[in-house]
Short mmCIF file of C-alpha atoms in Angstrom, two decimals:
data_model
loop_
_atom_site.label_atom_id
_atom_site.label_comp_id
_atom_site.label_asym_id
_atom_site.label_seq_id
_atom_site.Cartn_x
_atom_site.Cartn_y
_atom_site.Cartn_z
CA ARG A 1 -15.41 -5.79 25.09
CA TRP A 2 -16.16 -4.25 21.75
CA ARG A 3 -18.41 -1.31 21.08
CA ALA A 4 -20.22 -0.59 17.85
CA LEU A 5 -19.36 2.50 15.87
CA ARG A 6 -22.28 4.91 15.81
CA ALA A 7 -22.97 7.74 13.41
CA ALA A 8 -24.10 10.09 16.15
CA ALA A 9 -20.97 9.68 18.24
CA PRO A 10 -18.92 12.75 19.20
CA PRO A 11 -15.43 12.94 17.65
CA ALA A 12 -13.64 12.29 20.93
CA PRO A 13 -10.16 10.76 20.94
CA LEU A 14 -9.73 7.24 22.23
CA ALA A 15 -8.99 6.91 25.92
CA GLY A 16 -5.97 4.83 26.87
CA GLY A 17 -6.78 1.15 26.41
CA GLY A 18 -10.48 1.90 26.26
CA LEU A 19 -13.30 1.85 23.77
CA ALA A 20 -14.77 4.72 21.82
CA ARG A 21 -17.86 5.30 19.79
CA LEU A 22 -16.81 6.67 16.45
CA HIS A 23 -18.33 8.42 13.46
CA ARG A 24 -18.91 5.95 10.66
CA ALA A 25 -20.48 5.42 7.26
CA PHE A 26 -20.29 1.62 7.05
CA SER A 27 -22.76 -0.35 9.13
CA GLY A 28 -21.89 -3.32 11.26
CA ILE A 29 -18.31 -2.45 12.13
CA SER A 30 -17.18 -2.06 15.73
CA THR A 31 -13.80 -1.25 17.19
CA ALA A 32 -11.74 -1.73 20.34
CA ALA A 33 -8.35 -0.52 21.51
CA GLU A 34 -5.72 -2.84 22.96
CA GLY A 35 -2.84 -1.51 24.99
CA GLU A 36 -2.03 2.09 25.79
CA PRO A 37 -1.73 4.77 23.10
CA GLY A 38 1.87 5.87 22.71
CA THR A 39 3.23 2.37 23.30
CA PRO A 40 4.36 -0.30 20.81
CA ALA A 41 1.58 -2.60 22.05
CA TYR A 42 -1.28 -0.30 21.07
CA ARG A 43 -3.66 -1.65 18.42
CA LEU A 44 -7.09 -0.53 17.27
CA ARG A 45 -8.98 -3.60 16.03
CA PHE A 46 -12.18 -3.98 14.02
CA LYS A 47 -14.94 -6.60 13.91
CA ASP A 48 -18.10 -7.18 11.91
CA ALA A 49 -21.68 -7.52 13.09
CA SER A 50 -21.18 -11.26 13.63
CA GLY A 51 -18.31 -10.64 16.03
CA ASN A 52 -15.53 -11.74 13.70
CA GLU A 53 -12.37 -9.65 13.54
CA VAL A 54 -12.07 -8.02 10.13
CA SER A 55 -9.47 -6.12 8.18
CA PRO A 56 -10.16 -2.41 7.67
CA TRP A 57 -8.06 -2.66 4.51
CA HIS A 58 -9.65 -5.71 2.88
CA ASP A 59 -13.17 -5.95 4.35
CA ILE A 60 -14.50 -2.39 4.32
CA PRO A 61 -15.98 -1.75 0.87
CA LEU A 62 -14.39 1.06 -1.12
CA PHE A 63 -17.44 1.98 -3.17
CA THR A 64 -20.69 3.32 -1.74
CA GLY A 65 -22.88 3.09 -4.84
CA GLU A 66 -22.88 6.89 -5.12
CA ASP A 67 -20.92 8.55 -7.92
CA GLY A 68 -17.70 10.11 -6.66
CA ILE A 69 -18.45 9.09 -3.05
CA LEU A 70 -16.16 6.53 -1.41
CA ASN A 71 -15.67 5.01 2.01
CA ALA A 72 -12.48 6.16 3.75
CA LEU A 73 -10.87 4.95 6.95
CA PHE A 74 -9.18 7.59 9.12
CA GLU A 75 -5.99 6.77 10.99
CA ILE A 76 -4.81 10.22 12.15
CA PRO A 77 -7.16 12.94 13.46
CA LYS A 78 -6.34 16.49 12.39
CA ASN A 79 -4.06 18.51 14.68
CA THR A 80 -2.34 15.43 16.12
CA LYS A 81 1.22 14.12 15.75
CA PRO A 82 1.38 10.32 16.30
CA LYS A 83 1.93 8.57 12.94
CA MET A 84 -0.82 5.98 13.09
CA GLU A 85 -1.48 3.63 10.19
CA VAL A 86 -3.15 0.41 9.18
CA ALA A 87 -0.56 -2.30 9.78
CA THR A 88 -0.54 -3.91 6.35
CA LYS A 89 1.80 -6.74 7.39
CA GLU A 90 -0.08 -7.80 10.55
CA PRO A 91 -3.03 -10.22 10.73
CA ASN A 92 -6.32 -8.36 10.20
CA ASN A 93 -4.44 -5.09 9.68
CA PRO A 94 -5.22 -3.20 12.91
CA ILE A 95 -4.24 0.45 13.30
CA ALA A 96 -0.89 0.85 15.07
CA GLN A 97 1.70 3.55 15.51
CA ASP A 98 4.44 3.37 12.90
CA VAL A 99 7.88 2.34 14.13
CA LYS A 100 11.16 3.45 12.55
CA LYS A 101 14.52 2.19 13.79
CA GLY A 102 12.88 0.77 16.89
CA LYS A 103 11.17 4.02 17.91
CA LEU A 104 7.54 5.04 17.71
CA ARG A 105 7.11 7.59 14.97
CA ASP A 106 5.57 11.03 15.47
CA TYR A 107 5.32 13.90 13.04
CA HIS A 108 7.52 16.81 14.08
CA GLY A 109 4.45 19.03 14.00
CA PRO A 110 0.73 18.30 13.85
CA ILE A 111 -0.97 17.47 10.58
CA PHE A 112 -3.70 20.00 9.86
CA TRP A 113 -6.19 17.67 8.12
CA ASN A 114 -7.73 14.31 8.85
CA TYR A 115 -5.53 11.65 7.29
CA GLY A 116 -6.37 8.12 6.33
CA MET A 117 -6.66 5.59 3.55
CA PHE A 118 -9.04 4.13 1.02
CA PRO A 119 -9.84 0.48 1.72
CA GLN A 120 -9.48 -2.06 -1.08
CA THR A 121 -6.78 -0.04 -2.86
CA TRP A 122 -3.07 -0.79 -3.33
CA GLU A 123 -0.22 1.16 -4.88
CA ASP A 124 1.63 -1.66 -6.64
CA PRO A 125 5.42 -1.45 -6.13
CA ASN A 126 5.92 -3.56 -9.25
CA SER A 127 4.00 -1.20 -11.53
CA VAL A 128 5.75 1.90 -12.90
CA HIS A 129 3.50 4.90 -13.55
CA SER A 130 3.75 6.12 -17.14
CA GLU A 131 3.91 9.84 -16.28
CA THR A 132 5.96 9.95 -13.08
CA LYS A 133 8.15 6.92 -13.93
CA CYS A 134 7.81 5.83 -10.30
CA ALA A 135 6.38 2.62 -8.86
CA GLY A 136 3.82 2.48 -6.07
CA ASP A 137 4.70 2.59 -2.38
CA ASN A 138 3.13 -0.79 -1.47
CA ASP A 139 0.37 0.81 0.64
CA PRO A 140 -3.31 1.67 0.28
CA VAL A 141 -4.04 5.05 -1.27
CA ASP A 142 -3.90 7.94 1.20
CA VAL A 143 -6.73 10.44 1.70
CA VAL A 144 -6.46 13.97 3.10
CA GLU A 145 -9.85 15.13 4.38
CA ILE A 146 -10.25 18.91 4.52
CA GLY A 147 -13.48 19.20 6.52
CA SER A 148 -14.01 21.22 9.68
CA ASP A 149 -14.29 18.42 12.26
CA ALA A 150 -11.50 16.31 13.73
CA LEU A 151 -12.41 12.71 12.91
CA PRO A 152 -11.53 10.08 15.50
CA GLN A 153 -8.98 7.40 14.85
CA GLY A 154 -10.74 4.46 13.22
CA ALA A 155 -13.61 6.53 11.83
CA ILE A 156 -15.14 5.17 8.63
CA GLU A 157 -16.70 7.97 6.62
CA LYS A 158 -18.26 8.59 3.25
CA VAL A 159 -16.10 11.19 1.50
CA LYS A 160 -16.48 13.23 -1.66
CA VAL A 161 -13.40 12.95 -3.86
CA LEU A 162 -12.16 16.34 -5.09
CA GLY A 163 -8.69 15.81 -6.55
CA THR A 164 -5.22 14.44 -5.95
CA LEU A 165 -1.52 15.25 -5.69
CA ALA A 166 1.07 12.86 -7.11
CA MET A 167 3.66 12.91 -4.33
CA ILE A 168 7.00 11.24 -4.94
CA ASP A 169 8.67 10.04 -1.75
CA ASP A 170 12.13 8.49 -2.03
CA GLY A 171 11.43 7.54 -5.63
CA GLU A 172 8.03 5.96 -4.89
CA LEU A 173 4.67 7.25 -6.06
CA ASP A 174 2.42 8.06 -3.09
CA TRP A 175 -0.90 9.57 -4.17
CA LYS A 176 -2.54 12.05 -1.79
CA VAL A 177 -6.23 12.17 -2.64
CA ILE A 178 -7.97 15.33 -1.42
CA ALA A 179 -11.54 14.79 -0.22
CA ILE A 180 -14.18 16.11 2.15
CA ARG A 181 -16.55 14.21 4.40
CA LEU A 182 -19.93 14.01 2.73
CA SER A 183 -21.68 15.25 5.88
CA ASP A 184 -19.42 18.30 6.25
CA PRO A 185 -21.35 21.57 5.77
CA LEU A 186 -18.96 22.66 3.01
CA ALA A 187 -19.28 19.44 1.01
CA LYS A 188 -22.30 20.68 -0.94
CA GLU A 189 -20.19 23.58 -2.28
CA LEU A 190 -17.16 21.51 -3.32
CA HIS A 191 -17.39 19.35 -6.43
CA ASP A 192 -13.89 19.42 -7.94
CA ILE A 193 -10.41 20.68 -7.15
CA LYS A 194 -11.11 24.12 -8.63
CA ASP A 195 -13.84 24.63 -6.05
CA VAL A 196 -11.30 23.98 -3.31
CA GLU A 197 -9.09 26.77 -4.66
CA VAL A 198 -12.04 29.18 -4.64
CA LYS A 199 -13.78 28.21 -1.40
CA CYS A 200 -10.72 27.14 0.61
CA PRO A 201 -7.82 29.33 -0.58
CA GLY A 202 -4.45 28.10 0.59
CA VAL A 203 -5.57 24.58 1.45
CA ILE A 204 -4.10 22.84 -1.59
CA SER A 205 -0.77 24.65 -1.32
CA GLY A 206 -0.81 23.96 2.42
CA ILE A 207 -1.21 20.23 1.84
CA ARG A 208 1.49 20.22 -0.82
CA GLU A 209 4.00 22.08 1.31
CA TRP A 210 3.26 20.10 4.49
CA PHE A 211 3.97 16.84 2.68
CA ARG A 212 6.96 18.34 0.86
CA TRP A 213 8.72 19.30 4.09
CA TYR A 214 7.51 16.92 6.79
CA LYS A 215 10.46 14.50 6.65
CA THR A 216 13.23 17.09 6.50
CA PRO A 217 13.70 17.31 10.31
CA ASP A 218 14.94 13.71 10.08
CA GLY A 219 17.59 14.73 7.58
CA LYS A 220 15.65 13.44 4.58
CA PRO A 221 15.30 15.41 1.33
CA LEU A 222 12.23 17.32 0.27
CA ASN A 223 9.47 15.25 -1.30
CA ALA A 224 8.61 16.02 -4.91
CA PHE A 225 5.36 16.05 -6.89
CA GLY A 226 4.59 14.88 -10.40
CA PHE A 227 2.47 16.58 -13.03
CA ASP A 228 4.34 19.89 -12.54
CA GLU A 229 3.19 19.84 -8.90
CA LYS A 230 -0.40 20.53 -9.94
CA ALA A 231 -3.37 19.28 -7.96
CA LEU A 232 -5.21 17.09 -10.43
CA GLY A 233 -8.99 17.14 -10.64
CA LYS A 234 -11.69 14.76 -9.51
CA ALA A 235 -11.73 12.76 -12.76
CA HIS A 236 -8.01 12.02 -12.46
CA ALA A 237 -8.37 11.14 -8.78
CA MET A 238 -11.18 8.70 -9.55
CA GLN A 239 -8.99 7.15 -12.26
CA VAL A 240 -6.24 6.65 -9.67
CA ILE A 241 -8.78 5.03 -7.34
CA ALA A 242 -10.02 2.72 -10.10
CA GLU A 243 -6.48 1.66 -11.04
CA THR A 244 -5.38 1.03 -7.47
CA HIS A 245 -8.60 -0.86 -6.70
CA ALA A 246 -7.88 -3.08 -9.71
CA ALA A 247 -4.33 -3.58 -8.38
CA TRP A 248 -5.76 -4.55 -4.97
CA LYS A 249 -8.00 -7.12 -6.66
CA GLN A 250 -4.95 -8.61 -8.38
CA LEU A 251 -3.20 -8.71 -5.02
CA VAL A 252 -5.95 -10.50 -3.11
CA ASP A 253 -6.57 -12.88 -6.02
CA GLY A 254 -2.96 -14.02 -5.82
CA LYS A 255 -2.02 -12.52 -9.17
CA ALA A 256 0.52 -10.06 -7.73
CA ASP A 257 3.48 -10.59 -5.41
CA LYS A 258 2.24 -9.90 -1.88
CA GLY A 259 5.71 -9.88 -0.30
CA LYS A 260 5.17 -9.50 3.46
CA LEU A 261 1.67 -8.03 3.19
CA TRP A 262 -1.11 -9.78 5.15
CA LEU A 263 -4.02 -10.95 3.02
CA LYS A 264 -7.17 -12.77 4.05
#
């Protein structure tokens, strides 16, 4: 059975193998879990109002029609450790736990913000960024949501874009867009990255340092950041979104090498 996502749903985590009502901003999408969380078989799948399975990467619209407001899909609730992500190489791109060297991947400590991705975006690994001199990481663009509520896995939310960090991970460019859920009480006070510094002191540096250090327990080096490690403003973040959306269009139109990625 599937259950529709409902805007009034409480942000409860998914029960093992069960269904959950989730917060959402995009109508007509429902979700169901297969398998037990914490196992390689676990998948969170999505379907449309007609009952067809859909891809949260390709089928959820990025743009909402409101300036600076985008749809985001959340894979990892704040204060949790399992490294969940949209499986870009699997049919219909369900959410699954990342696997490295045959083992399910967990962060070594919880992430302190809701973490997800922007649908219909792609960081092209064949395109070298003019400033950072790094190519994309072959994934959708990541979003770090700084609101007060923990958003359930699979939540689709309207978010207000505030800025971005240009993280460089193992030589690949991996943008971290900073945003806040439009319905969060603080959203009306945050309009650009400078507002985050004033209203939420320590949040930007916290995000930067968390992502700088999070792989070091595995013996990997510190991650770096372009643009002198500065958090870039909303205008730059929206430019990144526009460029990666254009790259996604090239990908789905067959004008870019898809490699092992699953496309509709």
